[in-house]
Amino acid sequence: MVKDQAVWPVQAIEAAVAPWLPGITVEILPEVDSTNSELMRRARAGQTAPVLLVAECQSAGRGRQGRGWASSVGDSLTFSLGLPLAPAAWSGLSLAVGVAVAEALHPRLGLKWPNDLWLDGRKMAGILVEIAAGPERYAVAGVGLNIAARSAQGFSTPPAALRDLWPEADAPGALLRMAGPLVRALRDFEGRGFAPFEARYAARDLLQGRQVTLSDGTAGTARGVHPTGALLVETAQGLQTITSSEVSVRPAS
Ligand code: BTN
């Protein structure tokens, strides 16, 4: 099926983020390996101006923990926001990004720790936050959002899509909705850390009170998130704080 060419409201997006990040550039690429990889390469080459980079097609999209991220032209939104950032501490940043994206999209979206967006038991979006070292730190927050239903192949549960909520949804409209809140969240995090996001995360926490199994085999009950953004799990050995680099979490069946 031939899909309509997307029309990206570049000026409206720039205007939406300008209150928190004046001078940001919005750039649309027909294809790149990965918007996160591209911004990390640019940062390592000294290009650290704020940019919101959208790819209509990613040939090597990356997910968390070394996984890939598949998307198809027109049926997905894939973008990364890159900006210099200097928070007092970094822990909780990726959760704050998840809160901002979920709030901007729909009240029914929940967060599966650390920052996956789920709708009715199915994943709709993923977030990959990376930090480039250098004279000043450069944060890259990448978002992959399913706009239309994706093939269920390779998934234990078929992914959700924004059109499950809004049949008319499209990638440019979704980006326009999210861009301002996302930039604002990064700025808030820079000034105040995870504190402004704690209660908002708790309101969407899908794991709270549920049995979870960690990838190292530990089992327990999820007890919300610590002020650092770590997952709290009550186990037979006591309350454990789990950081995102250690484990992945699946609700026990
Ligand atoms: C995950 O759920 O594992 C995170 C997925 C993140 C995907 C987005 S798509 C835009 C940006 N570029 C990438 O290569 N990854 C992120």
JSON list of C-alpha atoms in Angstrom, two decimals, residues 58 68-79 101 105-106 109 116-119 121-127 143-153 155 157-175 178:
[
{"chain": "A", "resi": 58, "resn": "GLN", "atom": "CA", "xyz": [15.74, 3.78, 10.75]},
{"chain": "A", "resi": 68, "resn": "GLY", "atom": "CA", "xyz": [17.02, -3.64, 18.26]},
{"chain": "A", "resi": 69, "resn": "TRP", "atom": "CA", "xyz": [14.04, -1.41, 17.59]},
{"chain": "A", "resi": 70, "resn": "ALA", "atom": "CA", "xyz": [12.03, -2.17, 14.46]},
{"chain": "A", "resi": 71, "resn": "SER", "atom": "CA", "xyz": [9.78, 0.42, 12.83]},
{"chain": "A", "resi": 72, "resn": "SER", "atom": "CA", "xyz": [8.16, 0.92, 9.47]},
{"chain": "A", "resi": 73, "resn": "VAL", "atom": "CA", "xyz": [7.77, 4.10, 7.43]},
{"chain": "A", "resi": 74, "resn": "GLY", "atom": "CA", "xyz": [4.54, 5.95, 8.18]},
{"chain": "A", "resi": 75, "resn": "ASP", "atom": "CA", "xyz": [3.45, 3.50, 10.87]},
{"chain": "A", "resi": 76, "resn": "SER", "atom": "CA", "xyz": [5.98, 4.63, 13.48]},
{"chain": "A", "resi": 77, "resn": "LEU", "atom": "CA", "xyz": [7.47, 7.76, 14.95]},
{"chain": "A", "resi": 78, "resn": "THR", "atom": "CA", "xyz": [11.20, 7.56, 15.64]},
{"chain": "A", "resi": 79, "resn": "PHE", "atom": "CA", "xyz": [13.07, 10.59, 16.92]},
{"chain": "A", "resi": 101, "resn": "VAL", "atom": "CA", "xyz": [5.85, 11.24, 26.92]},
{"chain": "A", "resi": 105, "resn": "LEU", "atom": "CA", "xyz": [-0.06, 11.27, 24.78]},
{"chain": "A", "resi": 106, "resn": "HIS", "atom": "CA", "xyz": [-2.92, 9.85, 26.81]},
{"chain": "A", "resi": 109, "resn": "LEU", "atom": "CA", "xyz": [-0.94, 5.00, 29.12]},
{"chain": "A", "resi": 116, "resn": "ASP", "atom": "CA", "xyz": [8.20, 1.52, 28.52]},
{"chain": "A", "resi": 117, "resn": "LEU", "atom": "CA", "xyz": [4.78, 2.92, 27.61]},
{"chain": "A", "resi": 118, "resn": "TRP", "atom": "CA", "xyz": [2.03, 0.30, 27.71]},
{"chain": "A", "resi": 119, "resn": "LEU", "atom": "CA", "xyz": [-1.65, 0.33, 26.83]},
{"chain": "A", "resi": 121, "resn": "GLY", "atom": "CA", "xyz": [-1.11, -4.93, 28.62]},
{"chain": "A", "resi": 122, "resn": "ARG", "atom": "CA", "xyz": [0.71, -4.20, 25.34]},
{"chain": "A", "resi": 123, "resn": "LYS", "atom": "CA", "xyz": [3.81, -2.08, 24.68]},
{"chain": "A", "resi": 124, "resn": "MET", "atom": "CA", "xyz": [3.23, 1.05, 22.61]},
{"chain": "A", "resi": 125, "resn": "ALA", "atom": "CA", "xyz": [6.50, 2.96, 22.90]},
{"chain": "A", "resi": 126, "resn": "GLY", "atom": "CA", "xyz": [10.08, 2.59, 24.09]},
{"chain": "A", "resi": 127, "resn": "ILE", "atom": "CA", "xyz": [12.63, 5.14, 25.23]},
{"chain": "A", "resi": 143, "resn": "VAL", "atom": "CA", "xyz": [11.58, 7.74, 21.49]},
{"chain": "A", "resi": 144, "resn": "GLY", "atom": "CA", "xyz": [10.09, 5.01, 19.32]},
{"chain": "A", "resi": 145, "resn": "LEU", "atom": "CA", "xyz": [6.28, 5.10, 19.17]},
{"chain": "A", "resi": 146, "resn": "ASN", "atom": "CA", "xyz": [4.00, 2.76, 17.23]},
{"chain": "A", "resi": 147, "resn": "ILE", "atom": "CA", "xyz": [1.45, 4.83, 15.35]},
{"chain": "A", "resi": 148, "resn": "ALA", "atom": "CA", "xyz": [-0.31, 2.00, 13.50]},
{"chain": "A", "resi": 149, "resn": "ALA", "atom": "CA", "xyz": [-0.53, -1.69, 14.38]},
{"chain": "A", "resi": 150, "resn": "ARG", "atom": "CA", "xyz": [2.75, -3.55, 13.86]},
{"chain": "A", "resi": 151, "resn": "SER", "atom": "CA", "xyz": [3.26, -7.16, 12.97]},
{"chain": "A", "resi": 152, "resn": "ALA", "atom": "CA", "xyz": [3.02, -9.31, 16.09]},
{"chain": "A", "resi": 153, "resn": "GLN", "atom": "CA", "xyz": [5.83, -11.53, 14.80]},
{"chain": "A", "resi": 155, "resn": "PHE", "atom": "CA", "xyz": [6.48, -10.61, 20.25]},
{"chain": "A", "resi": 157, "resn": "THR", "atom": "CA", "xyz": [2.05, -10.03, 23.05]},
{"chain": "A", "resi": 158, "resn": "PRO", "atom": "CA", "xyz": [1.25, -7.95, 19.94]},
{"chain": "A", "resi": 159, "resn": "PRO", "atom": "CA", "xyz": [2.38, -4.33, 20.32]},
{"chain": "A", "resi": 160, "resn": "ALA", "atom": "CA", "xyz": [-0.14, -1.52, 20.88]},
{"chain": "A", "resi": 161, "resn": "ALA", "atom": "CA", "xyz": [-0.33, 1.55, 18.66]},
{"chain": "A", "resi": 162, "resn": "LEU", "atom": "CA", "xyz": [-1.51, 5.15, 19.08]},
{"chain": "A", "resi": 163, "resn": "ARG", "atom": "CA", "xyz": [-4.31, 4.47, 16.59]},
{"chain": "A", "resi": 164, "resn": "ASP", "atom": "CA", "xyz": [-5.81, 2.04, 19.13]},
{"chain": "A", "resi": 165, "resn": "LEU", "atom": "CA", "xyz": [-6.62, 5.25, 21.03]},
{"chain": "A", "resi": 166, "resn": "TRP", "atom": "CA", "xyz": [-7.05, 7.70, 18.16]},
{"chain": "A", "resi": 167, "resn": "PRO", "atom": "CA", "xyz": [-7.84, 6.18, 14.77]},
{"chain": "A", "resi": 168, "resn": "GLU", "atom": "CA", "xyz": [-6.72, 9.42, 13.08]},
{"chain": "A", "resi": 169, "resn": "ALA", "atom": "CA", "xyz": [-3.32, 9.64, 14.82]},
{"chain": "A", "resi": 170, "resn": "ASP", "atom": "CA", "xyz": [-0.22, 10.25, 12.71]},
{"chain": "A", "resi": 171, "resn": "ALA", "atom": "CA", "xyz": [3.49, 10.64, 13.41]},
{"chain": "A", "resi": 172, "resn": "PRO", "atom": "CA", "xyz": [3.78, 14.43, 12.82]},
{"chain": "A", "resi": 173, "resn": "GLY", "atom": "CA", "xyz": [0.77, 15.13, 15.08]},
{"chain": "A", "resi": 174, "resn": "ALA", "atom": "CA", "xyz": [2.12, 12.86, 17.83]},
{"chain": "A", "resi": 175, "resn": "LEU", "atom": "CA", "xyz": [5.50, 14.59, 17.70]},
{"chain": "A", "resi": 178, "resn": "MET", "atom": "CA", "xyz": [5.09, 15.50, 22.74]}
]
